[in-house]
XYZ file of C-alpha atoms in Angstrom:
119
model
C -3.659 6.125 -25.213
C -5.072 5.811 -22.150
C -2.895 5.327 -18.626
C -2.288 6.157 -15.269
C 0.498 8.279 -14.266
C 1.627 8.882 -10.637
C 2.781 12.589 -10.204
C 4.191 13.501 -7.016
C 1.351 11.798 -4.485
C -1.216 12.394 -7.223
C -2.176 10.249 -9.801
C -3.431 11.679 -13.236
C -5.945 8.718 -15.473
C -5.284 9.962 -19.141
C -8.207 8.422 -20.595
C -10.493 9.846 -24.242
C -8.400 12.860 -24.492
C -8.957 14.161 -20.901
C -6.832 14.105 -17.581
C -8.572 12.985 -14.699
C -6.979 12.969 -11.178
C -8.069 10.164 -9.104
C -10.271 10.873 -5.583
C -8.799 11.875 -2.255
C -11.278 10.124 0.326
C -10.626 11.403 3.967
C -12.267 9.066 6.439
C -11.182 9.933 9.602
C -11.002 6.459 10.501
C -15.256 6.616 10.453
C -15.445 3.676 8.146
C -12.953 1.513 10.121
C -14.543 1.672 13.347
C -17.997 1.073 11.625
C -17.001 -1.867 10.633
C -15.267 -2.820 14.153
C -19.231 -2.691 15.676
C -20.868 -4.292 12.475
C -18.144 -6.837 11.133
C -20.594 -7.739 8.099
C -20.193 -3.993 6.749
C -16.391 -4.847 6.393
C -15.996 -6.461 2.752
C -18.418 -3.855 1.405
C -17.605 -0.462 2.909
C -13.485 -1.606 1.945
C -14.645 -2.409 -1.630
C -16.668 1.464 -1.807
C -13.471 2.630 -0.402
C -10.936 0.904 -2.771
C -13.403 1.972 -5.704
C -13.978 5.751 -4.414
C -10.246 6.160 -4.486
C -9.840 5.395 -7.912
C -12.402 6.851 -9.049
C -12.757 10.353 -11.447
C -16.091 11.692 -10.532
C -16.162 14.839 -12.232
C -20.092 15.247 -11.801
C -22.935 13.650 -9.768
C -23.803 11.612 -12.836
C -20.489 9.742 -12.986
C -21.276 8.191 -9.408
C -25.073 7.381 -10.621
C -23.437 5.548 -13.820
C -21.657 3.523 -11.243
C -23.690 3.304 -8.004
C -27.657 3.473 -9.527
C -29.060 3.528 -5.956
C -27.218 6.288 -4.726
C -29.404 9.160 -3.780
C -28.539 13.008 -3.346
C -29.566 14.689 -0.980
C -28.412 17.864 -1.588
C -25.801 20.375 -0.631
C -22.993 17.410 -2.603
C -23.983 14.963 -0.581
C -24.365 11.673 -1.922
C -25.991 8.751 -0.305
C -24.984 5.374 -0.739
C -26.378 1.788 0.142
C -24.267 -0.651 2.316
C -24.788 -4.306 2.276
C -28.171 -4.028 0.101
C -29.260 -1.102 1.713
C -28.860 -2.419 5.177
C -26.749 0.714 6.131
C -26.520 4.441 4.606
C -22.545 5.957 3.584
C -23.299 9.555 3.432
C -20.442 11.833 2.219
C -19.369 15.109 0.960
C -17.754 15.038 -2.483
C -16.089 18.498 -4.152
C -15.750 17.317 -7.447
C -12.814 20.480 -8.281
C -10.738 19.134 -5.625
C -11.108 15.206 -6.477
C -12.060 14.795 -2.932
C -14.386 12.736 -1.022
C -15.089 13.343 2.629
C -17.044 10.620 4.677
C -19.884 12.494 6.754
C -21.951 9.425 8.090
C -22.091 5.924 8.049
C -25.374 4.194 10.151
C -28.147 1.794 9.677
C -30.901 3.115 8.010
C -32.972 3.761 11.556
C -30.437 6.126 12.044
C -29.951 7.690 8.770
C -33.790 8.342 9.022
C -32.231 10.849 11.938
C -30.161 12.998 10.513
C -30.331 15.455 7.924
C -28.190 14.163 5.282
C -27.651 17.714 3.248
C -26.213 19.136 6.637
C -24.242 16.246 8.254
């Protein structure tokens, strides 16, 4: 039977005979600070955050199945288009630890100036 169960501070999802922990999203206030400067991104970033923290990503394919435009620059980084590609969000995903760390959020022009594999 599929379901979601809370064990201490960890939520475990049981689905199709397997147990998964939900992702922990570590933002360092970057998302909030960004949408304070770019209010048009607030809704999209809040929606991404809500989905990410309830995700059970075990592989990059799990992300690609949900976010077709996501790219994988390497070194466990994932780049998401935000607001139809106006902005880019780069996160570091540690699949074994169910952890997502926000590394960068910015415009496409700002994204072009960084090395997404290293940020």
